Amino acid sequence: MKEIIVPAPAKINLALKIKGVRSDGYHEVELIMQTISLHDRIRIRKNERGIKLTASDPSLPVGQKNLAYRAAEEILNFVNLTAGVDIYIEKRIPVAAGLAGGSTDAAAVLTGINKLFGLSLADEILLEIAARLGSDVPFCLHGGTAFAYGRGEKIRQLPDLNRLNLVLVNPGIPISTPWAYAQYDQSGKASNLPVDQLLQVIEEGKEINWQEGWGNDLEEVVLREYKELSLIKERLKAMGAKFVLMSGSGSTFFAVVENQKAGEEIRANWPGKKDFVTTAWTVKKDFPELW
Ligand code: ATP
């Protein structure tokens, strides 16, 4: 095998709970993570030596600042391989949008290099390398539906959900994740998100009732500062969405809709012409739908 193409899907947070700040400065969180069909495509080719990265989006860093580049460096160093790789990222996930775009590219590079060179690295090793790259990277290796805790790097896989149809809207407002967490800390709030209850619903395979306290602790503080985002949430609801929530620290909002047609209608009639709007759906562990 000379090259491989790996899908790198985005994630949304069905729930994001902040439990507090740890002594190492990281926030203790409880997240219900969900992989969705919107994905980047990563092409990895063997070369003689070194790492070369290019991307369809010229605004992306191409050296060590790109998480996908660092992923390649880490795994090639780990196995002491003298060969190198050319990586091309076809970027479809909006950048800095709360959709874990960088983390999923990094995870896809780990999966891709493991397969391309027939390294057969054990899952625990890949997870360990992933955790060194960032808190969301371990989840992105397998995706599906998962409970993430600690600083988000500890993963408990959950049963795959029945497909949820979604619409995503991103207005292109970049929101800094550390800023959003700092706002939450300053608000002095204590989270009352019933994550244990929500986990039970998923683990027992019950139908999700969106009135039952699903939420994102960062949403209120972000909406307070960025009033135009409230409009997106209200619009999605007015256009018939069953449930609308900000993903991560924003500024993407996802809406759960009745079926794909309802999603297509919202996308076609969305009034904000500058916004990134797409339909998507939830995908299963290891995303067999996307390969
Ligand atoms: P999260 O949901 O994990 O907080 P995000 O979706 O908000 O992440 P990213 O799209 O990962 O944010 O981008 C955050 C920053 O990471 C950007 O400033 C970008 O320049 C940088 N970055 C590094 N590598 C990548 C990559 N492969 N794809 C996208 N952004 C990258």
Tab-separated table of N, CA, C and O in Angstrom, residues 114-168:
chain	number	residue	atom	x	y	z
A	114	ASN	N	-0.917	3.986	11.079
A	114	ASN	CA	-0.939	2.620	11.638
A	114	ASN	C	-1.319	1.605	10.567
A	114	ASN	O	-0.698	0.543	10.449
A	115	LYS	N	-2.302	1.939	9.753
A	115	LYS	CA	-2.755	1.022	8.688
A	115	LYS	C	-1.773	1.016	7.516
A	115	LYS	O	-1.418	-0.043	7.010
A	116	LEU	N	-1.347	2.210	7.068
A	116	LEU	CA	-0.521	2.330	5.870
A	116	LEU	C	0.797	1.564	5.996
A	116	LEU	O	1.234	0.898	5.054
A	117	PHE	N	1.405	1.635	7.174
A	117	PHE	CA	2.693	0.958	7.371
A	117	PHE	C	2.520	-0.419	8.028
A	117	PHE	O	3.515	-1.049	8.408
A	118	GLY	N	1.273	-0.839	8.193
A	118	GLY	CA	1.012	-2.145	8.822
A	118	GLY	C	1.651	-2.258	10.199
A	118	GLY	O	2.229	-3.285	10.549
A	119	LEU	N	1.556	-1.180	10.988
A	119	LEU	CA	2.254	-1.165	12.284
A	119	LEU	C	1.570	-2.047	13.326
A	119	LEU	O	2.210	-2.510	14.267
A	120	SER	N	0.280	-2.244	13.176
A	120	SER	CA	-0.519	-3.036	14.129
A	120	SER	C	-0.311	-2.594	15.581
A	120	SER	O	-0.203	-3.435	16.478
A	121	LEU	N	-0.229	-1.286	15.800
A	121	LEU	CA	-0.094	-0.805	17.182
A	121	LEU	C	-1.385	-1.088	17.941
A	121	LEU	O	-2.479	-0.911	17.407
A	122	ALA	N	-1.238	-1.509	19.195
A	122	ALA	CA	-2.419	-1.818	20.016
A	122	ALA	C	-3.195	-0.531	20.290
A	122	ALA	O	-2.621	0.561	20.313
A	123	ASP	N	-4.464	-0.719	20.523
A	123	ASP	CA	-5.342	0.413	20.780
A	123	ASP	C	-4.861	1.264	21.959
A	123	ASP	O	-4.914	2.487	21.905
A	124	GLU	N	-4.351	0.589	23.007
A	124	GLU	CA	-3.908	1.339	24.197
A	124	GLU	C	-2.753	2.284	23.832
A	124	GLU	O	-2.652	3.383	24.373
A	125	ILE	N	-1.895	1.832	22.917
A	125	ILE	CA	-0.752	2.668	22.509
A	125	ILE	C	-1.262	3.884	21.727
A	125	ILE	O	-0.855	5.025	21.977
A	126	LEU	N	-2.169	3.614	20.782
A	126	LEU	CA	-2.711	4.728	19.986
A	126	LEU	C	-3.428	5.733	20.888
A	126	LEU	O	-3.300	6.946	20.715
A	127	LEU	N	-4.166	5.214	21.881
A	127	LEU	CA	-4.885	6.101	22.801
A	127	LEU	C	-3.910	6.949	23.616
A	127	LEU	O	-4.156	8.126	23.885
A	128	GLU	N	-2.787	6.328	23.988
A	128	GLU	CA	-1.782	7.047	24.776
A	128	GLU	C	-1.136	8.171	23.937
A	128	GLU	O	-0.975	9.293	24.409
A	129	ILE	N	-0.802	7.847	22.693
A	129	ILE	CA	-0.223	8.879	21.815
A	129	ILE	C	-1.260	9.985	21.600
A	129	ILE	O	-0.949	11.174	21.648
A	130	ALA	N	-2.527	9.583	21.387
A	130	ALA	CA	-3.617	10.539	21.151
A	130	ALA	C	-3.767	11.501	22.332
A	130	ALA	O	-3.911	12.709	22.146
A	131	ALA	N	-3.699	10.967	23.552
A	131	ALA	CA	-3.903	11.801	24.750
A	131	ALA	C	-2.803	12.851	24.874
A	131	ALA	O	-3.033	13.945	25.390
A	132	ARG	N	-1.583	12.526	24.360
A	132	ARG	CA	-0.486	13.499	24.415
A	132	ARG	C	-0.753	14.671	23.478
A	132	ARG	O	-0.245	15.766	23.653
A	133	LEU	N	-1.544	14.434	22.438
A	133	LEU	CA	-1.800	15.475	21.435
A	133	LEU	C	-2.900	16.440	21.860
A	133	LEU	O	-2.892	17.607	21.481
A	134	GLY	N	-3.864	15.963	22.630
A	134	GLY	CA	-4.962	16.845	23.061
A	134	GLY	C	-6.097	16.042	23.667
A	134	GLY	O	-6.259	14.861	23.355
A	135	SER	N	-6.911	16.712	24.509
A	135	SER	CA	-7.946	15.999	25.266
A	135	SER	C	-8.998	15.329	24.387
A	135	SER	O	-9.562	14.306	24.766
A	136	ASP	N	-9.304	15.928	23.220
A	136	ASP	CA	-10.368	15.371	22.367
A	136	ASP	C	-9.859	14.281	21.419
A	136	ASP	O	-10.657	13.594	20.788
A	137	VAL	N	-8.538	14.149	21.291
A	137	VAL	CA	-7.999	13.233	20.271
A	137	VAL	C	-8.317	11.758	20.579
A	137	VAL	O	-8.700	11.013	19.670
A	138	PRO	N	-8.208	11.305	21.852
A	138	PRO	CA	-8.543	9.896	22.120
A	138	PRO	C	-9.973	9.546	21.678
A	138	PRO	O	-10.195	8.528	21.036
A	139	PHE	N	-10.931	10.414	21.982
A	139	PHE	CA	-12.311	10.140	21.537
A	139	PHE	C	-12.376	10.014	20.020
A	139	PHE	O	-13.044	9.127	19.478
A	140	CYS	N	-11.674	10.910	19.329
A	140	CYS	CA	-11.778	10.946	17.865
A	140	CYS	C	-11.230	9.684	17.194
A	140	CYS	O	-11.576	9.405	16.044
A	141	LEU	N	-10.400	8.902	17.886
A	141	LEU	CA	-9.860	7.676	17.277
A	141	LEU	C	-10.971	6.716	16.864
A	141	LEU	O	-10.926	6.131	15.798
A	142	HIS	N	-11.958	6.524	17.735
A	142	HIS	CA	-13.049	5.582	17.425
A	142	HIS	C	-14.400	6.258	17.255
A	142	HIS	O	-15.275	5.726	16.585
A	143	GLY	N	-14.568	7.392	17.917
A	143	GLY	CA	-15.815	8.136	17.759
A	143	GLY	C	-17.039	7.361	18.185
A	143	GLY	O	-17.003	6.604	19.153
A	144	GLY	N	-18.135	7.556	17.458
A	144	GLY	CA	-19.412	6.978	17.868
A	144	GLY	C	-20.012	7.824	18.972
A	144	GLY	O	-19.930	9.062	18.940
A	145	THR	N	-20.600	7.155	19.968
A	145	THR	CA	-21.156	7.864	21.119
A	145	THR	C	-20.307	7.475	22.323
A	145	THR	O	-20.048	6.290	22.535
A	146	ALA	N	-19.850	8.443	23.082
A	146	ALA	CA	-18.979	8.111	24.214
A	146	ALA	C	-19.140	9.117	25.335
A	146	ALA	O	-19.527	10.265	25.119
A	147	PHE	N	-18.827	8.640	26.539
A	147	PHE	CA	-18.768	9.504	27.720
A	147	PHE	C	-17.296	9.841	27.922
A	147	PHE	O	-16.459	8.948	27.986
A	148	ALA	N	-16.978	11.129	27.954
A	148	ALA	CA	-15.590	11.545	28.178
A	148	ALA	C	-15.532	12.277	29.504
A	148	ALA	O	-16.400	13.095	29.812
A	149	TYR	N	-14.526	11.969	30.296
A	149	TYR	CA	-14.414	12.600	31.610
A	149	TYR	C	-12.940	12.878	31.915
A	149	TYR	O	-12.094	12.718	31.044
A	150	GLY	N	-12.659	13.300	33.171
A	150	GLY	CA	-11.310	13.801	33.472
A	150	GLY	C	-11.214	15.164	32.813
A	150	GLY	O	-12.124	15.988	32.940
A	151	ARG	N	-10.136	15.403	32.032
A	151	ARG	CA	-10.136	16.655	31.259
A	151	ARG	C	-10.724	16.410	29.876
A	151	ARG	O	-10.578	17.224	28.968
A	152	GLY	N	-11.381	15.269	29.728
A	152	GLY	CA	-12.046	14.915	28.468
A	152	GLY	C	-11.311	13.807	27.748
A	152	GLY	O	-11.770	13.318	26.717
A	153	GLU	N	-10.159	13.393	28.301
A	153	GLU	CA	-9.321	12.414	27.604
A	153	GLU	C	-9.669	10.980	27.990
A	153	GLU	O	-9.253	10.032	27.323
A	154	LYS	N	-10.407	10.809	29.097
A	154	LYS	CA	-10.788	9.445	29.510
A	154	LYS	C	-12.121	9.116	28.860
A	154	LYS	O	-13.055	9.923	28.929
A	155	ILE	N	-12.175	7.931	28.246
A	155	ILE	CA	-13.333	7.614	27.405
A	155	ILE	C	-14.025	6.349	27.871
A	155	ILE	O	-13.370	5.343	28.136
A	156	ARG	N	-15.340	6.409	27.961
A	156	ARG	CA	-16.121	5.175	28.119
A	156	ARG	C	-17.058	5.102	26.920
A	156	ARG	O	-17.889	5.990	26.731
A	157	GLN	N	-16.867	4.065	26.108
A	157	GLN	CA	-17.696	3.930	24.905
A	157	GLN	C	-19.141	3.658	25.307
A	157	GLN	O	-19.394	2.917	26.255
A	158	LEU	N	-20.082	4.252	24.608
A	158	LEU	CA	-21.508	4.024	24.886
A	158	LEU	C	-22.124	3.321	23.678
A	158	LEU	O	-21.536	3.329	22.589
A	159	PRO	N	-23.300	2.704	23.867
A	159	PRO	CA	-23.932	2.072	22.705
A	159	PRO	C	-24.240	3.116	21.627
A	159	PRO	O	-24.548	4.265	21.961
A	160	ASP	N	-24.124	2.710	20.351
A	160	ASP	CA	-24.437	3.644	19.264
A	160	ASP	C	-25.897	4.080	19.360
A	160	ASP	O	-26.775	3.270	19.638
A	161	LEU	N	-26.139	5.360	19.119
A	161	LEU	CA	-27.522	5.865	19.105
A	161	LEU	C	-28.191	5.487	17.796
A	161	LEU	O	-27.512	5.292	16.784
A	162	ASN	N	-29.510	5.435	17.809
A	162	ASN	CA	-30.212	5.396	16.531
A	162	ASN	C	-29.918	6.717	15.835
A	162	ASN	O	-29.753	7.741	16.499
A	163	ARG	N	-29.852	6.677	14.505
A	163	ARG	CA	-29.468	7.869	13.753
A	163	ARG	C	-30.328	9.087	14.107
A	163	ARG	O	-31.555	9.027	14.100
A	164	LEU	N	-29.634	10.181	14.433
A	164	LEU	CA	-30.316	11.463	14.628
A	164	LEU	C	-30.007	12.323	13.417
A	164	LEU	O	-28.860	12.387	12.973
A	165	ASN	N	-31.027	12.976	12.886
A	165	ASN	CA	-30.806	13.898	11.766
A	165	ASN	C	-30.546	15.292	12.314
A	165	ASN	O	-31.230	15.732	13.244
A	166	LEU	N	-29.580	15.970	11.718
A	166	LEU	CA	-29.113	17.240	12.281
A	166	LEU	C	-29.000	18.326	11.223
A	166	LEU	O	-28.842	18.027	10.032
A	167	VAL	N	-29.035	19.568	11.698
A	167	VAL	CA	-28.610	20.706	10.876
A	167	VAL	C	-27.559	21.443	11.706
A	167	VAL	O	-27.737	21.625	12.913
A	168	LEU	N	-26.464	21.844	11.059
A	168	LEU	CA	-25.417	22.592	11.758
A	168	LEU	C	-25.341	23.995	11.187
A	168	LEU	O	-25.377	24.158	9.957
